[in-house]
PDB file of C-alpha atoms in Angstrom:
ATOM      1  CA  MET A   1      81.197 101.390 142.500  1.00 91.00           C
ATOM      2  CA  PRO A   2      79.871 103.024 139.514  1.00 98.00           C
ATOM      3  CA  THR A   3      81.964 105.739 137.844  1.00 98.00           C
ATOM      4  CA  VAL A   4      80.520 108.996 136.156  1.00 99.00           C
ATOM      5  CA  LEU A   5      82.884 111.912 134.868  1.00 99.00           C
ATOM      6  CA  ILE A   6      81.184 115.462 135.208  1.00 99.00           C
ATOM      7  CA  THR A   7      82.219 118.276 133.052  1.00 98.00           C
ATOM      8  CA  GLY A   8      82.317 121.839 133.968  1.00 98.00           C
ATOM      9  CA  ALA A   9      81.921 120.696 137.656  1.00 98.00           C
ATOM     10  CA  SER A  10      83.204 123.789 140.012  1.00 98.00           C
ATOM     11  CA  ARG A  11      79.708 125.525 140.517  1.00 96.00           C
ATOM     12  CA  GLY A  12      76.156 124.958 139.599  1.00 95.00           C
ATOM     13  CA  LEU A  13      74.794 121.761 137.923  1.00 97.00           C
ATOM     14  CA  GLY A  14      77.819 120.393 137.876  1.00 98.00           C
ATOM     15  CA  LEU A  15      78.576 120.729 141.382  1.00 98.00           C
ATOM     16  CA  GLU A  16      75.602 119.886 142.374  1.00 98.00           C
ATOM     17  CA  PHE A  17      75.961 116.372 140.160  1.00 98.00           C
ATOM     18  CA  VAL A  18      78.768 115.907 141.711  1.00 98.00           C
ATOM     19  CA  ARG A  19      77.686 116.520 145.322  1.00 98.00           C
ATOM     20  CA  GLN A  20      74.458 113.889 145.115  1.00 98.00           C
ATOM     21  CA  TYR A  21      76.468 111.236 143.080  1.00 98.00           C
ATOM     22  CA  ARG A  22      79.137 111.380 145.628  1.00 98.00           C
ATOM     23  CA  ALA A  23      76.690 110.877 148.359  1.00 98.00           C
ATOM     24  CA  ASP A  24      75.373 108.004 147.123  1.00 98.00           C
ATOM     25  CA  GLY A  25      78.688 106.409 146.870  1.00 98.00           C
ATOM     26  CA  TRP A  26      79.722 106.693 142.932  1.00 98.00           C
ATOM     27  CA  ASP A  27      83.577 107.213 142.169  1.00 98.00           C
ATOM     28  CA  VAL A  28      83.315 110.876 140.878  1.00 99.00           C
ATOM     29  CA  ILE A  29      85.719 112.067 138.227  1.00 99.00           C
ATOM     30  CA  ALA A  30      84.839 116.145 138.202  1.00 99.00           C
ATOM     31  CA  THR A  31      86.391 118.393 135.761  1.00 98.00           C
ATOM     32  CA  CYS A  32      86.691 122.625 135.614  1.00 98.00           C
ATOM     33  CA  ARG A  33      89.249 124.964 134.341  1.00 98.00           C
ATOM     34  CA  ASP A  34      91.391 125.467 137.537  1.00 98.00           C
ATOM     35  CA  PRO A  35      90.428 123.175 140.845  1.00 98.00           C
ATOM     36  CA  ALA A  36      92.592 125.902 142.618  1.00 98.00           C
ATOM     37  CA  LYS A  37      89.641 128.537 142.077  1.00 97.00           C
ATOM     38  CA  ALA A  38      87.158 125.572 142.880  1.00 98.00           C
ATOM     39  CA  PRO A  39      87.576 125.085 146.811  1.00 98.00           C
ATOM     40  CA  GLU A  40      83.419 123.644 146.941  1.00 98.00           C
ATOM     41  CA  LEU A  41      84.218 120.897 144.380  1.00 98.00           C
ATOM     42  CA  THR A  42      87.478 120.122 145.870  1.00 97.00           C
ATOM     43  CA  ALA A  43      86.064 119.846 148.996  1.00 98.00           C
ATOM     44  CA  THR A  44      83.773 117.001 148.296  1.00 98.00           C
ATOM     45  CA  GLY A  45      86.267 114.694 147.835  1.00 98.00           C
ATOM     46  CA  ALA A  46      85.677 113.914 144.185  1.00 98.00           C
ATOM     47  CA  GLU A  47      88.783 113.108 141.830  1.00 98.00           C
ATOM     48  CA  VAL A  48      89.485 116.522 140.692  1.00 98.00           C
ATOM     49  CA  HIS A  49      91.302 117.287 136.868  1.00 98.00           C
ATOM     50  CA  ALA A  50      91.990 120.347 135.384  1.00 98.00           C
ATOM     51  CA  LEU A  51      90.943 120.349 132.143  1.00 98.00           C
ATOM     52  CA  ASP A  52      89.570 123.475 129.194  1.00 98.00           C
ATOM     53  CA  VAL A  53      86.769 121.726 126.874  1.00 98.00           C
ATOM     54  CA  THR A  54      88.378 123.824 124.228  1.00 98.00           C
ATOM     55  CA  ASP A  55      91.867 122.534 124.146  1.00 98.00           C
ATOM     56  CA  ASP A  56      91.431 119.447 122.202  1.00 98.00           C
ATOM     57  CA  ALA A  57      95.121 118.673 123.610  1.00 98.00           C
ATOM     58  CA  ALA A  58      93.863 118.841 127.018  1.00 98.00           C
ATOM     59  CA  VAL A  59      90.833 116.722 126.300  1.00 98.00           C
ATOM     60  CA  LYS A  60      92.800 114.432 124.878  1.00 98.00           C
ATOM     61  CA  ALA A  61      95.654 114.210 127.490  1.00 98.00           C
ATOM     62  CA  LEU A  62      92.824 113.188 129.945  1.00 98.00           C
ATOM     63  CA  GLY A  63      91.672 110.472 127.902  1.00 98.00           C
ATOM     64  CA  ARG A  64      95.141 108.856 128.406  1.00 98.00           C
ATOM     65  CA  THR A  65      95.328 109.420 131.953  1.00 98.00           C
ATOM     66  CA  LEU A  66      91.464 107.815 132.472  1.00 98.00           C
ATOM     67  CA  ALA A  67      92.432 105.242 129.587  1.00 98.00           C
ATOM     68  CA  GLY A  68      91.155 101.760 130.812  1.00 98.00           C
ATOM     69  CA  ARG A  69      89.207 103.440 133.687  1.00 98.00           C
ATOM     70  CA  THR A  70      85.065 102.495 133.241  1.00 98.00           C
ATOM     71  CA  LEU A  71      82.300 104.808 132.965  1.00 99.00           C
ATOM     72  CA  ASP A  72      78.910 104.542 133.388  1.00 99.00           C
ATOM     73  CA  VAL A  73      78.074 107.875 132.999  1.00 99.00           C
ATOM     74  CA  LEU A  74      79.513 110.521 130.895  1.00 99.00           C
ATOM     75  CA  ILE A  75      77.615 114.089 131.567  1.00 99.00           C
ATOM     76  CA  ASN A  76      78.512 117.043 129.114  1.00 98.00           C
ATOM     77  CA  ASN A  77      77.822 120.122 131.127  1.00 98.00           C
ATOM     78  CA  ALA A  78      80.464 122.528 130.665  1.00 98.00           C
ATOM     79  CA  GLY A  79      79.055 125.098 128.752  1.00 97.00           C
ATOM     80  CA  VAL A  80      78.599 129.162 128.659  1.00 96.00           C
ATOM     81  CA  TYR A  81      76.462 131.784 128.314  1.00 93.00           C
ATOM     82  CA  PRO A  82      77.919 134.990 126.869  1.00 89.00           C
ATOM     83  CA  LEU A  83      75.821 138.026 125.788  1.00 78.00           C
ATOM     84  CA  LYS A  84      73.125 138.483 127.883  1.00 69.00           C
ATOM     85  CA  GLY A  85      71.035 141.454 127.821  1.00 62.00           C
ATOM     86  CA  PRO A  86      70.702 144.077 124.964  1.00 60.00           C
ATOM     87  CA  GLN A  87      74.220 142.980 123.736  1.00 61.00           C
ATOM     88  CA  GLY A  88      72.807 140.197 122.580  1.00 69.00           C
ATOM     89  CA  SER A  89      69.675 141.750 120.200  1.00 77.00           C
ATOM     90  CA  PHE A  90      70.070 141.641 116.686  1.00 86.00           C
ATOM     91  CA  GLY A  91      72.128 144.509 115.311  1.00 87.00           C
ATOM     92  CA  ASP A  92      74.841 144.146 118.213  1.00 81.00           C
ATOM     93  CA  ILE A  93      76.200 140.948 118.225  1.00 89.00           C
ATOM     94  CA  PRO A  94      79.563 140.662 118.245  1.00 91.00           C
ATOM     95  CA  VAL A  95      81.067 137.786 116.220  1.00 94.00           C
ATOM     96  CA  LYS A  96      84.002 136.752 119.087  1.00 95.00           C
ATOM     97  CA  PRO A  97      81.795 135.860 122.013  1.00 94.00           C
ATOM     98  CA  TRP A  98      79.306 133.612 119.219  1.00 95.00           C
ATOM     99  CA  MET A  99      82.352 131.541 118.357  1.00 97.00           C
ATOM    100  CA  GLU A 100      82.987 130.982 122.076  1.00 97.00           C
ATOM    101  CA  ALA A 101      79.556 129.694 122.360  1.00 97.00           C
ATOM    102  CA  LEU A 102      79.902 127.487 119.669  1.00 98.00           C
ATOM    103  CA  ARG A 103      83.480 126.148 120.593  1.00 98.00           C
ATOM    104  CA  THR A 104      82.364 125.534 124.187  1.00 98.00           C
ATOM    105  CA  ASN A 105      78.699 124.393 123.887  1.00 98.00           C
ATOM    106  CA  VAL A 106      78.924 122.332 120.150  1.00 98.00           C
ATOM    107  CA  ILE A 107      82.067 121.598 119.543  1.00 98.00           C
ATOM    108  CA  ALA A 108      83.633 120.545 122.907  1.00 98.00           C
ATOM    109  CA  PRO A 109      80.741 117.474 123.932  1.00 98.00           C
ATOM    110  CA  TRP A 110      81.618 115.722 120.483  1.00 98.00           C
ATOM    111  CA  LYS A 111      84.949 115.576 120.859  1.00 98.00           C
ATOM    112  CA  VAL A 112      84.885 114.493 125.245  1.00 98.00           C
ATOM    113  CA  ALA A 113      82.287 111.603 123.491  1.00 98.00           C
ATOM    114  CA  GLU A 114      85.065 110.982 121.011  1.00 98.00           C
ATOM    115  CA  THR A 115      87.729 110.853 123.782  1.00 98.00           C
ATOM    116  CA  PHE A 116      85.724 109.071 126.039  1.00 98.00           C
ATOM    117  CA  VAL A 117      83.983 106.365 124.259  1.00 98.00           C
ATOM    118  CA  ALA A 118      85.847 103.234 124.850  1.00 98.00           C
ATOM    119  CA  ASN A 119      85.606 104.157 128.497  1.00 98.00           C
ATOM    120  CA  LEU A 120      81.770 104.291 128.277  1.00 98.00           C
ATOM    121  CA  GLU A 121      81.885 100.865 126.280  1.00 98.00           C
ATOM    122  CA  GLN A 122      83.429  99.059 129.091  1.00 98.00           C
ATOM    123  CA  ALA A 123      79.906  99.663 131.077  1.00 98.00           C
ATOM    124  CA  GLU A 124      77.414  97.393 131.380  1.00 98.00           C
ATOM    125  CA  ARG A 125      74.230 100.194 130.375  1.00 98.00           C
ATOM    126  CA  PRO A 126      76.744 103.463 129.625  1.00 98.00           C
ATOM    127  CA  VAL A 127      74.679 106.740 129.458  1.00 99.00           C
ATOM    128  CA  LEU A 128      76.243 109.845 127.633  1.00 99.00           C
ATOM    129  CA  ALA A 129      74.345 112.497 128.876  1.00 99.00           C
ATOM    130  CA  THR A 130      74.920 116.142 127.549  1.00 98.00           C
ATOM    131  CA  ILE A 131      73.443 119.745 129.177  1.00 98.00           C
ATOM    132  CA  SER A 132      71.073 121.162 126.359  1.00 98.00           C
ATOM    133  CA  SER A 133      68.577 123.919 127.141  1.00 97.00           C
ATOM    134  CA  LYS A 134      64.701 124.223 125.998  1.00 96.00           C
ATOM    135  CA  MET A 135      66.180 127.738 124.879  1.00 95.00           C
ATOM    136  CA  GLY A 136      67.793 125.273 122.016  1.00 97.00           C
ATOM    137  CA  SER A 137      64.529 123.802 120.962  1.00 97.00           C
ATOM    138  CA  ILE A 138      63.439 125.194 117.355  1.00 96.00           C
ATOM    139  CA  GLY A 139      59.823 124.277 118.013  1.00 95.00           C
ATOM    140  CA  ASP A 140      59.491 125.923 121.043  1.00 92.00           C
ATOM    141  CA  ALA A 141      60.995 128.806 119.995  1.00 91.00           C
ATOM    142  CA  ALA A 142      58.468 131.878 119.798  1.00 88.00           C
ATOM    143  CA  SER A 143      60.660 135.173 121.520  1.00 87.00           C
ATOM    144  CA  PRO A 144      63.523 137.283 120.405  1.00 84.00           C
ATOM    145  CA  GLY A 145      67.146 137.394 121.925  1.00 85.00           C
ATOM    146  CA  SER A 146      69.891 135.195 123.069  1.00 89.00           C
ATOM    147  CA  VAL A 147      70.402 133.713 119.825  1.00 93.00           C
ATOM    148  CA  VAL A 148      73.973 133.172 120.432  1.00 94.00           C
ATOM    149  CA  TYR A 149      73.313 130.754 123.120  1.00 95.00           C
ATOM    150  CA  ARG A 150      69.778 129.543 121.657  1.00 95.00           C
ATOM    151  CA  SER A 151      71.702 128.468 118.652  1.00 97.00           C
ATOM    152  CA  SER A 152      74.601 126.669 120.415  1.00 98.00           C
ATOM    153  CA  LYS A 153      72.245 124.865 122.327  1.00 98.00           C
ATOM    154  CA  ALA A 154      70.104 123.641 119.169  1.00 98.00           C
ATOM    155  CA  GLY A 155      73.948 122.638 117.587  1.00 98.00           C
ATOM    156  CA  VAL A 156      74.432 120.912 120.541  1.00 98.00           C
ATOM    157  CA  ASN A 157      71.328 119.157 120.538  1.00 98.00           C
ATOM    158  CA  MET A 158      71.717 117.657 116.696  1.00 98.00           C
ATOM    159  CA  VAL A 159      75.523 116.694 118.177  1.00 98.00           C
ATOM    160  CA  VAL A 160      73.678 114.564 120.610  1.00 98.00           C
ATOM    161  CA  LYS A 161      71.034 113.263 117.827  1.00 98.00           C
ATOM    162  CA  GLY A 162      74.405 112.301 115.844  1.00 98.00           C
ATOM    163  CA  LEU A 163      76.241 110.591 118.735  1.00 98.00           C
ATOM    164  CA  SER A 164      73.051 108.563 119.149  1.00 98.00           C
ATOM    165  CA  ILE A 165      73.024 107.219 115.905  1.00 98.00           C
ATOM    166  CA  GLU A 166      77.046 106.967 116.267  1.00 98.00           C
ATOM    167  CA  LEU A 167      76.943 105.064 119.276  1.00 98.00           C
ATOM    168  CA  GLY A 168      73.713 103.822 119.616  1.00 98.00           C
ATOM    169  CA  PRO A 169      74.561 100.641 117.820  1.00 98.00           C
ATOM    170  CA  ARG A 170      77.609 100.197 120.352  1.00 98.00           C
ATOM    171  CA  GLY A 171      75.382  99.985 123.330  1.00 98.00           C
ATOM    172  CA  ILE A 172      75.584 103.849 124.648  1.00 98.00           C
ATOM    173  CA  ILE A 173      72.628 105.774 125.418  1.00 99.00           C
ATOM    174  CA  CYS A 174      72.760 109.069 124.384  1.00 99.00           C
ATOM    175  CA  LEU A 175      70.667 111.805 126.062  1.00 98.00           C
ATOM    176  CA  ALA A 176      69.966 115.647 125.478  1.00 98.00           C
ATOM    177  CA  PHE A 177      68.957 116.997 128.632  1.00 98.00           C
ATOM    178  CA  HIS A 178      66.963 120.399 129.497  1.00 98.00           C
ATOM    179  CA  PRO A 179      67.537 120.941 133.285  1.00 97.00           C
ATOM    180  CA  GLY A 180      64.889 123.523 133.859  1.00 94.00           C
ATOM    181  CA  TRP A 181      65.360 127.575 134.712  1.00 89.00           C
ATOM    182  CA  VAL A 182      67.551 126.716 137.659  1.00 91.00           C
ATOM    183  CA  LYS A 183      68.864 129.267 140.860  1.00 80.00           C
ATOM    184  CA  THR A 184      72.990 129.120 139.245  1.00 81.00           C
ATOM    185  CA  ASP A 185      74.795 131.828 138.567  1.00 73.00           C
ATOM    186  CA  MET A 186      73.984 131.263 135.440  1.00 68.00           C
ATOM    187  CA  GLY A 187      69.821 131.150 135.627  1.00 69.00           C
ATOM    188  CA  GLY A 188      69.829 134.171 138.236  1.00 73.00           C
ATOM    189  CA  PRO A 189      67.926 134.092 141.237  1.00 75.00           C
ATOM    190  CA  ASN A 190      64.705 134.522 139.171  1.00 75.00           C
ATOM    191  CA  ALA A 191      64.650 130.784 138.017  1.00 76.00           C
ATOM    192  CA  LEU A 192      62.069 128.229 139.067  1.00 82.00           C
ATOM    193  CA  ILE A 193      63.648 125.723 140.886  1.00 90.00           C
ATOM    194  CA  THR A 194      66.777 124.734 142.660  1.00 93.00           C
ATOM    195  CA  PRO A 195      70.000 122.396 141.527  1.00 95.00           C
ATOM    196  CA  GLU A 196      69.026 120.131 144.142  1.00 96.00           C
ATOM    197  CA  GLN A 197      65.585 120.240 142.266  1.00 97.00           C
ATOM    198  CA  SER A 198      67.106 119.869 138.994  1.00 97.00           C
ATOM    199  CA  ILE A 199      69.718 117.592 139.011  1.00 98.00           C
ATOM    200  CA  THR A 200      67.401 114.771 141.298  1.00 98.00           C
ATOM    201  CA  GLY A 201      65.454 114.925 138.111  1.00 98.00           C
ATOM    202  CA  LEU A 202      68.316 114.623 135.663  1.00 98.00           C
ATOM    203  CA  ARG A 203      70.060 111.403 137.937  1.00 98.00           C
ATOM    204  CA  ARG A 204      66.232 109.823 137.641  1.00 98.00           C
ATOM    205  CA  LEU A 205      66.174 110.210 134.271  1.00 98.00           C
ATOM    206  CA  ILE A 206      69.899 108.712 133.470  1.00 98.00           C
ATOM    207  CA  ALA A 207      69.538 106.212 136.023  1.00 98.00           C
ATOM    208  CA  ALA A 208      66.605 104.616 134.199  1.00 98.00           C
ATOM    209  CA  ALA A 209      67.558 105.006 130.769  1.00 98.00           C
ATOM    210  CA  THR A 210      67.561 102.000 128.264  1.00 98.00           C
ATOM    211  CA  PRO A 211      68.322 101.484 125.027  1.00 98.00           C
ATOM    212  CA  ALA A 212      65.028 102.858 123.608  1.00 98.00           C
ATOM    213  CA  ASP A 213      65.697 106.077 125.270  1.00 98.00           C
ATOM    214  CA  ASN A 214      68.636 106.773 123.011  1.00 98.00           C
ATOM    215  CA  GLY A 215      68.608 110.269 121.006  1.00 98.00           C
ATOM    216  CA  ARG A 216      65.479 111.872 123.543  1.00 98.00           C
ATOM    217  CA  PHE A 217      65.331 115.173 124.232  1.00 98.00           C
ATOM    218  CA  LEU A 218      64.174 115.429 128.122  1.00 98.00           C
ATOM    219  CA  ALA A 219      63.261 117.935 130.260  1.00 98.00           C
ATOM    220  CA  TYR A 220      64.608 117.453 134.305  1.00 98.00           C
ATOM    221  CA  ASP A 221      60.676 116.127 134.727  1.00 97.00           C
ATOM    222  CA  GLY A 222      60.609 113.474 132.088  1.00 98.00           C
ATOM    223  CA  GLN A 223      58.846 115.578 129.907  1.00 98.00           C
ATOM    224  CA  GLU A 224      59.529 115.397 125.839  1.00 98.00           C
ATOM    225  CA  VAL A 225      61.117 118.761 124.597  1.00 98.00           C
ATOM    226  CA  PRO A 226      60.695 119.535 121.003  1.00 97.00           C
ATOM    227  CA  TRP A 227      63.573 119.705 118.679  1.00 95.00           C
TER     228      TRP A 227
END
């Protein structure tokens, strides 16, 4: 039975990843900050661990707990979108939430990868997938606003590229994904697609990934996203 580890799985995209992989018979290891406040996640029957991805000691502790277990897929999904609306505009951006975004969206995915690389190496075709966003595309940027979130996603794209260079020779396929504009708490009710549509597409890409795809930035529908 293949195994997937998913961070930030209490709601939205992470929760839908859990549901779909569970439905397909995978062994699912899911993390969230407080499982006691995640009844929908615990109801899936997945193996759930408490984890704040910004807590380096906690990440390492989970690494020790899962030592020796094979991970076929690792999904860096945990993320934050602070400062929506006017507060995220030029001239009115406080530093603290920006640092929080960088710590969660940029640094944590790298540290999680470092922690579980040995688990991935045990798999036949390991995939390390990181949920980014088209909003982090420098080539696609054409409107003002949301620089805190945009810069954090541009940063994690560089993290994925760095991981692809580091881990590609070790047989690990590293990918950055744009999930689309999804109807979640983060995406809002005006978004264009459902979590089911997004995750179905992303899982299809993960399942089909080959070493030739290492280091790519793809949308849920398979389209290449400009860096």
